[in-house]
XYZ file of C-alpha atoms in Angstrom:
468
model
C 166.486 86.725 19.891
C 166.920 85.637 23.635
C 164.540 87.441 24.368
C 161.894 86.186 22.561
C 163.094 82.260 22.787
C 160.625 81.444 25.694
C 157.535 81.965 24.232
C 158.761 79.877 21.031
C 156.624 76.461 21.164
C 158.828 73.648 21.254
C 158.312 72.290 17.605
C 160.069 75.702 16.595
C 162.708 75.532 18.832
C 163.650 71.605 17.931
C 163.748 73.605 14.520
C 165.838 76.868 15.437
C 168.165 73.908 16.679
C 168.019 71.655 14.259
C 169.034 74.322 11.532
C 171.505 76.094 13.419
C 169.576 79.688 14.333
C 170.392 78.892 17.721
C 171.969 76.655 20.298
C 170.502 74.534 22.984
C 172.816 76.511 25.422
C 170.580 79.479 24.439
C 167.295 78.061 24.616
C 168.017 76.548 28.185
C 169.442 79.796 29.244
C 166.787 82.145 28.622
C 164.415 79.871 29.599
C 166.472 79.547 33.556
C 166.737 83.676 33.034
C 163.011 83.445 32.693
C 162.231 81.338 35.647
C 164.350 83.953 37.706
C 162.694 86.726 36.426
C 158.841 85.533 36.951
C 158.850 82.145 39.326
C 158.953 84.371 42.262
C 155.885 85.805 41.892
C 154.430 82.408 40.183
C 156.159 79.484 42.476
C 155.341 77.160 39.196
C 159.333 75.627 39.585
C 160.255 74.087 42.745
C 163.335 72.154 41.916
C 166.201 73.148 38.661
C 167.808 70.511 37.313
C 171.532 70.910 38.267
C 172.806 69.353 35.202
C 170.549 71.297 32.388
C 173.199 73.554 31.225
C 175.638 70.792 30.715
C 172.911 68.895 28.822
C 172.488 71.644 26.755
C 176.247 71.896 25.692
C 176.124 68.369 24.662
C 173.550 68.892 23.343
C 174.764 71.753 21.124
C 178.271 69.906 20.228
C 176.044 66.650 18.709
C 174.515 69.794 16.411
C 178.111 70.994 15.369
C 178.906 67.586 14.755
C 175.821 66.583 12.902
C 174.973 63.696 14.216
C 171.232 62.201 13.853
C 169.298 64.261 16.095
C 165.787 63.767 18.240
C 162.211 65.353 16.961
C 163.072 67.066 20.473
C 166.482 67.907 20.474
C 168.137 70.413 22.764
C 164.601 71.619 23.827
C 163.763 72.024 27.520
C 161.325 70.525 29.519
C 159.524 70.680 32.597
C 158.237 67.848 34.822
C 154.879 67.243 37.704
C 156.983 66.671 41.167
C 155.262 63.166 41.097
C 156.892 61.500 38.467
C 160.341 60.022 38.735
C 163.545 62.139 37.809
C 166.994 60.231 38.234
C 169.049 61.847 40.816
C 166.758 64.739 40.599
C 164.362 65.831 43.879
C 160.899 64.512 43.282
C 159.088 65.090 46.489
C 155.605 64.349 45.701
C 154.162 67.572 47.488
C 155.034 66.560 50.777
C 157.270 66.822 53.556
C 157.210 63.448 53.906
C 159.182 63.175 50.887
C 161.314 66.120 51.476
C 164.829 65.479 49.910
C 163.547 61.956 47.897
C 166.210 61.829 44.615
C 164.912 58.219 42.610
C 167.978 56.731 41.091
C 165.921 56.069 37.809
C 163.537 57.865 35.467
C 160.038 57.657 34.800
C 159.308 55.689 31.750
C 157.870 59.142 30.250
C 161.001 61.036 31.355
C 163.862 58.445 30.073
C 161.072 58.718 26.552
C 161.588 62.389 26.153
C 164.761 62.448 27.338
C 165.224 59.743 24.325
C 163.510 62.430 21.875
C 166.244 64.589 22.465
C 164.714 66.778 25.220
C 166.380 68.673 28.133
C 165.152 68.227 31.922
C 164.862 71.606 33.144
C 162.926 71.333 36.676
C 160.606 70.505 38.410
C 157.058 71.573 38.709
C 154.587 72.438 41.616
C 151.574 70.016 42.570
C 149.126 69.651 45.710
C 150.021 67.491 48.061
C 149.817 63.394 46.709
C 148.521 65.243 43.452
C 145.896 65.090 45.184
C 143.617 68.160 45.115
C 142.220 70.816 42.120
C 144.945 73.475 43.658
C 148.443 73.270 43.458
C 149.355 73.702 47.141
C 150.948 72.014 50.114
C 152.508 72.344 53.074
C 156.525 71.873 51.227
C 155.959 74.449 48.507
C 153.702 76.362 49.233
C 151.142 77.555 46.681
C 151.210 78.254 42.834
C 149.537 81.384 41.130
C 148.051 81.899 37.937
C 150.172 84.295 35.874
C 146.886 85.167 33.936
C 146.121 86.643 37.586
C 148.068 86.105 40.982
C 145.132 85.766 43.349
C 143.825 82.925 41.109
C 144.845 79.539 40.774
C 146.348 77.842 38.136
C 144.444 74.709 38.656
C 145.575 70.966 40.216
C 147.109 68.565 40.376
C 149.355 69.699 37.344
C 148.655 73.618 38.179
C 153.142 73.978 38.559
C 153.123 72.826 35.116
C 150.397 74.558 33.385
C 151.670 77.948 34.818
C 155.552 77.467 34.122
C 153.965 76.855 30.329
C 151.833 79.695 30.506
C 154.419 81.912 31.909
C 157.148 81.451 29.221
C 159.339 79.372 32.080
C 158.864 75.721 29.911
C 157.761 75.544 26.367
C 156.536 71.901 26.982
C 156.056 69.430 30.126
C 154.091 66.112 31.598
C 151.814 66.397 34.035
C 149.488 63.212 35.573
C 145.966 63.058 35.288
C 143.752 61.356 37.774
C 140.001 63.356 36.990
C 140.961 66.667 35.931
C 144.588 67.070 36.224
C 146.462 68.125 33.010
C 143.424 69.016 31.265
C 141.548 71.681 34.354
C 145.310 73.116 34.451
C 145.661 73.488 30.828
C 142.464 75.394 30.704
C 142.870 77.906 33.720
C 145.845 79.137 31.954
C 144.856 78.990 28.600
C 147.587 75.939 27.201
C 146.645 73.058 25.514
C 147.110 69.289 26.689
C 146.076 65.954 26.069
C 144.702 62.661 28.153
C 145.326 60.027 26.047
C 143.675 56.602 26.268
C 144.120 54.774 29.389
C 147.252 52.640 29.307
C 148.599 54.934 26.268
C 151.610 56.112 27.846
C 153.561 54.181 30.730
C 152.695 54.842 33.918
C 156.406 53.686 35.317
C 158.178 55.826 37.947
C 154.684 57.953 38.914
C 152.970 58.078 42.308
C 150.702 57.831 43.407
C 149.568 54.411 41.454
C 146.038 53.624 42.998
C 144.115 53.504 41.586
C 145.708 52.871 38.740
C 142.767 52.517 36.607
C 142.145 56.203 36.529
C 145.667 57.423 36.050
C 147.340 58.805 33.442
C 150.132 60.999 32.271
C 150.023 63.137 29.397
C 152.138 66.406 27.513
C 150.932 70.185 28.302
C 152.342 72.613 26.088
C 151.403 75.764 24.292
C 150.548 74.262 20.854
C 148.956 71.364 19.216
C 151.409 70.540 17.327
C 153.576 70.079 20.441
C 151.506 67.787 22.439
C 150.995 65.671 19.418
C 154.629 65.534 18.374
C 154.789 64.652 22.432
C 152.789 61.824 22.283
C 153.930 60.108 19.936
C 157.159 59.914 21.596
C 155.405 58.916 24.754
C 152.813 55.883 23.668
C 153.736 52.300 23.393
C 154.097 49.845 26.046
C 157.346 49.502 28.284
C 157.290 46.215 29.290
C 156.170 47.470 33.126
C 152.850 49.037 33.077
C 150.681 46.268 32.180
C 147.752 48.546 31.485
C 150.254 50.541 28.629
C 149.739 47.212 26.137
C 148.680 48.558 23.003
C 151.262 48.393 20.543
C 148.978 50.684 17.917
C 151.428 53.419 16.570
C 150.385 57.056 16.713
C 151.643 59.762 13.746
C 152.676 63.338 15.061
C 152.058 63.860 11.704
C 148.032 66.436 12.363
C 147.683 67.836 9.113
C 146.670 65.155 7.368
C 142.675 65.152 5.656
C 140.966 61.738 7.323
C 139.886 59.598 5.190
C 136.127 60.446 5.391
C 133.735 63.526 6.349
C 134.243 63.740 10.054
C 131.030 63.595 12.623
C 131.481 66.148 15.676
C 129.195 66.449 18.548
C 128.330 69.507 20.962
C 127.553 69.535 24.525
C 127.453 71.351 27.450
C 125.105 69.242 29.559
C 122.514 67.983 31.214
C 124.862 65.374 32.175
C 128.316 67.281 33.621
C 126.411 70.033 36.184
C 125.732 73.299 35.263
C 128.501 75.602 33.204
C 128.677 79.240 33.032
C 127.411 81.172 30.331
C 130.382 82.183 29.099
C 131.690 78.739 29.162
C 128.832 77.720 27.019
C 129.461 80.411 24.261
C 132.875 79.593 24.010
C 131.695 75.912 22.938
C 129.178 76.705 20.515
C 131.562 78.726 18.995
C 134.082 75.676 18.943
C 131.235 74.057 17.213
C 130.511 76.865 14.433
C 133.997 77.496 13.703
C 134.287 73.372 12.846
C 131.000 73.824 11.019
C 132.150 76.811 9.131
C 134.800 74.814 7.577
C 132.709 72.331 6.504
C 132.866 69.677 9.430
C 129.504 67.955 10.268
C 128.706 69.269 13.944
C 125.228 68.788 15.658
C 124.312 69.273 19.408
C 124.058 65.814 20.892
C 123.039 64.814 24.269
C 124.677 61.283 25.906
C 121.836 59.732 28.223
C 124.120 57.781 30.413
C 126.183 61.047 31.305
C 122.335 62.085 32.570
C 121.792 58.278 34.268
C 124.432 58.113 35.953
C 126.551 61.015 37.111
C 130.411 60.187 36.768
C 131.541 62.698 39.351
C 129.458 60.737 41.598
C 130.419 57.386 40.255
C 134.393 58.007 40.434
C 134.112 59.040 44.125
C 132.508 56.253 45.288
C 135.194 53.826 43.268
C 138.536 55.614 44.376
C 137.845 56.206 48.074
C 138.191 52.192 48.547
C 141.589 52.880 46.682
C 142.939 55.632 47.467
C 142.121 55.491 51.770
C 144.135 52.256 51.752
C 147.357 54.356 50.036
C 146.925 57.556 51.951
C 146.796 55.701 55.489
C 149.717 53.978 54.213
C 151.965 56.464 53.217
C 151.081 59.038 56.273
C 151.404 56.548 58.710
C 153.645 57.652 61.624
C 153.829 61.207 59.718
C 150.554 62.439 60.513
C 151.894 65.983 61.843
C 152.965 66.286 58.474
C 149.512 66.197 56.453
C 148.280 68.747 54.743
C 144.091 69.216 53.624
C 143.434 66.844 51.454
C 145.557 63.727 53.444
C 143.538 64.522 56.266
C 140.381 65.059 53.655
C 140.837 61.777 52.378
C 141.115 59.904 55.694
C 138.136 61.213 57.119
C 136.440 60.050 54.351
C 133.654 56.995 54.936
C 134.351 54.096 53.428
C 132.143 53.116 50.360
C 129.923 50.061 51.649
C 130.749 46.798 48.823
C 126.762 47.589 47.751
C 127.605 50.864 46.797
C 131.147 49.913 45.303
C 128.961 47.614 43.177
C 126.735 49.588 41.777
C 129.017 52.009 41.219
C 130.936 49.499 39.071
C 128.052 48.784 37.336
C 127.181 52.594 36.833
C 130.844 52.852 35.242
C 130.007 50.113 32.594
C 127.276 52.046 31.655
C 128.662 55.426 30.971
C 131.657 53.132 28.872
C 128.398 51.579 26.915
C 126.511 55.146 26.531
C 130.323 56.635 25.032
C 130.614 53.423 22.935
C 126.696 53.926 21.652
C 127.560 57.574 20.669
C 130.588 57.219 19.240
C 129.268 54.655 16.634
C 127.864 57.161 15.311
C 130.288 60.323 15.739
C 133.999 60.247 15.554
C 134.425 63.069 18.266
C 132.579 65.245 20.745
C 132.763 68.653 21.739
C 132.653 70.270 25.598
C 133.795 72.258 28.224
C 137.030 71.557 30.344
C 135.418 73.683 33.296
C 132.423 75.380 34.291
C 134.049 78.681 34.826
C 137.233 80.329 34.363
C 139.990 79.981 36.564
C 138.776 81.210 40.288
C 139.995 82.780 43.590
C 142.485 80.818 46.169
C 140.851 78.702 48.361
C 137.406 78.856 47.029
C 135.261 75.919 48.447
C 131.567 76.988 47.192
C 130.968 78.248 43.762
C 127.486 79.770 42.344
C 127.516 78.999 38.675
C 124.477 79.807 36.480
C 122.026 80.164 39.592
C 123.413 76.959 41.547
C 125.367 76.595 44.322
C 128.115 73.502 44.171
C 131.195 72.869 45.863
C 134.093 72.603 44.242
C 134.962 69.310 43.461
C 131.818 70.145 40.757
C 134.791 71.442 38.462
C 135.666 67.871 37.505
C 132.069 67.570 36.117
C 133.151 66.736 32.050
C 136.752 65.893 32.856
C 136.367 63.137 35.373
C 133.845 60.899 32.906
C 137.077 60.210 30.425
C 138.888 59.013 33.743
C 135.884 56.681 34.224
C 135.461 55.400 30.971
C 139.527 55.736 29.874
C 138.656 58.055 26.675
C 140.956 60.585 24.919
C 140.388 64.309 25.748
C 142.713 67.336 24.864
C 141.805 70.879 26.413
C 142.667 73.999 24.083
C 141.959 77.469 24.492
C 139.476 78.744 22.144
C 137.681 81.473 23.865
C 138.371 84.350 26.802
C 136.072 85.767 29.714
C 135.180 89.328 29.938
C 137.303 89.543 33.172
C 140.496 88.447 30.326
C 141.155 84.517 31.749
C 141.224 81.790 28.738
C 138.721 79.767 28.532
C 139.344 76.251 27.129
C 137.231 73.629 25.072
C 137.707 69.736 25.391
C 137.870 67.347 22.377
C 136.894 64.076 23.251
C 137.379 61.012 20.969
C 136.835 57.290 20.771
C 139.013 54.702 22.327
C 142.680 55.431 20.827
C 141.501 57.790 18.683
C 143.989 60.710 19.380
C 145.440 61.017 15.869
C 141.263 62.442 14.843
C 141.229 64.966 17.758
C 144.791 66.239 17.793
C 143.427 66.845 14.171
C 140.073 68.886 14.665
C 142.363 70.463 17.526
C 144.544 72.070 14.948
C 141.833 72.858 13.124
C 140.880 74.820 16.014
C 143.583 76.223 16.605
C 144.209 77.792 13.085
C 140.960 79.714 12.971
C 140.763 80.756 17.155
C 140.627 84.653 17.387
C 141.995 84.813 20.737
C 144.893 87.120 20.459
C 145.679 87.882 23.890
C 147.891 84.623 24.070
C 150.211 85.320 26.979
C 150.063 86.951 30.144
C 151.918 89.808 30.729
C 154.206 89.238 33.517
């Protein structure tokens, strides 16, 4: 049974627990023998948690003693080196960090912690969480267990591989343009941006700009990140954007309450997508269809107006600069790419910051147009499947872009604070999972976690894990 524990999603472990199959000491242990057997050649976990074992016998003795127990109980988890882990090293990919321990948890920590859950380790991220690779100068580099000379995406790539490699069956990862959902999809797991201010932002750097953060589950199921989330939304009295006090039902099986209306797109509007990118959407869209979901291809002018790639750099550079030059100051022989990257940077002139602004209100008003009249919309995470180290320049369908061109349809929900969650419904003829992303209207995560498990229960990939 050890043996296959690690590759159990954490719903069915909570429930192995929870009826007595097995014990959290178990779980945690072949999940740690797992980590020794594969990290090596992955470098997903950069930090154990000293204490998980002991957790997990305390765990186990509340079982024998049948107390109430948490819709998490006794099940491991894994956490983004950026977010706050009492007495714990959270080093923020950097050596300017090196050896940090915060006395207190993140907000989203101390909430699955609450659930019942059991801090495993730490997670590998690019320097500041700052880049769509997970590397930097502390750490080193993470690879893709799909495929070692890949990578497994940024900033949450640790995360997304120590879930795709059987070393976590859930996590949180942060999510400034791309980062839980480009991660989820270049290893084939499934995650979730929720609506801005959804979940706490408490005990995560870096903050600025904090209008584009957010931090969200990554796991291997849907039912996972939903059951998640809804222990991670609500407002803790310190993030003043996390102020909505609307509740949120793991419960995804549920019929709404009236025919749904889905969307499909691919562009113009995000750059252009590979072929086989493409497919694997339309086919997203037929399978919904098939089952008798509404689902038309539908085109969103202001995505064509007004590109949001563009519009987000020319925001978060005044931001961001400010906070690098900060933080680095005094350190500077300790940088890594994209410190230096960012600081070289010019500065966006106020005419351009204002317009950009303005372009930003209008990609909000061209989401709020279409989704009067659809309750979700279908697209690509990325543009291709996961790619090579260190590749700067990318030719995908018969253009050349560079590679911050991958953020093309994630980066727009970061402008205009929309729900997104990226599941694997499709695979490249080289074998990498490719991932679709279900977008919904403001707080509307309980209607795409929904058509996600739909998804999910008719997807014919079969190759679900890599074989490591």
């Amino acid at each position: 049974m050890s043996n296959e524990l690690f590759y159990h999603d954490a719903t069915k472990l909570a429930e192995l627990i929870r009826t007595k199959e097995v014990s959290p000491v178990e779980v945690v242990q072949a999940h740690l023998d797992r980590i020794a057997a594969v990290n090596p050649q992955i470098n997903a976990i950069v930090t154990l948690a000293d204490d998980a074992l002991d957790a997990a016998k305390a765990a186990e003795a509340s079982v024998l003693a049948g107390e109430e127990l948490g819709p998490l109980h006794g099940v491991p988890f894994t956490v983004k080196d950026s977010i706050d882990t009492a007495g714990v090293l959270t080093q923020r990919g950097s050596p300017i960090f090196k050896g940090r321990r915060p006395d207190t948890d993140a907000t989203s920590v101390a909430r699955m912690k609450q659930a019942g859950g059991i801090l495993l380790a730490k997670t590998n991220l690019p320097e500041f969480s700052y880049w769509i690779e997970s590397d930097n100068l502390l750490t080193g580099a993470t690879n893709n267990p799909w495929d070692v000379t890949r990578t497994p995406g940024g900033s949450s790539g640790g995360e997304s591989a120590a879930i795709a490699a059987g070393m976590s069956p859930i996590g949180l990862g942060t999510d400034l343009a791309i980062s839980v959902r480009g991660p989820a999809a270049q290893t084939g797991i499934t995650s979730i941006k929720a609506t801005h201010g959804r979940v706490p932002m408490t005990g995560i750097w870096p903050r600025a700009p904090r209008r584009f953060w957010h931090v969200g589950p990554m796991a291997r199921s849907v039912r996972d990140i939903a059951l998640a989330f809804a222990q991670l939304a609500g407002p803790d009295g310190k993030d003043a954007f996390a102020s909505s006090t609307t509740s949120f039902d793991a419960g995804i099986g549920r019929q709404p309450f009236r025919p749904l209306r889905v969307g499909w797109m691919v562009g113009p509007g995000y750059g252009p997508v590979d072929p086989e990118v493409q497919a694997t959407v339309r086919a997203a869209a037929d399978a919904l269809q098939h089952i008798g979901i509404h689902v038309e291809q539908v085109g969103i002018p202001a995505l064509e107006r007004d590109f949001a790639l563009d519009v987000f750099n020319k925001l978060h550079v005044m931001e961001m600069k400010p906070a690098f030059a900060e933080t680095t100051g005094g350190h500077e022989d300790l940088m890594f790419k994209m410190s230096s990257t960012m600081l070289s940077l010019p500065d966006t002139s106020m005419k351009d910051y204002i317009e950009a602004e303005q372009a930003a209100e209008r990609i909000r008003d061209g989401y709020a147009d279409y989704f009067s009249r659809y309750d979700a919309l279908i697209t690509h995470v990325l543009p291709i499947p996961a790619h090579k180290h260190g590749v700067e320049t990318f030719i995908i369908d018969g253009q050349t872009v560079d590679a911050t061109y991958l953020q093309g349809a994630t980066v727009p929900l970061n402008v205009a604070g929309l729900p997104g969650v990226a599941m694997r419904f499709g695979t490249s003829k080289e074998g990498l999972p490719i991932n679709v992303q279900i977008v919904g209207k403001w707080q509307a995560e309980s209607t795409i976690l929904h058509l996600a498990s739909l998804l999910e229960s008719v997807s014919e990939v079969r190759d679900l894990h890599p074989r490591l």
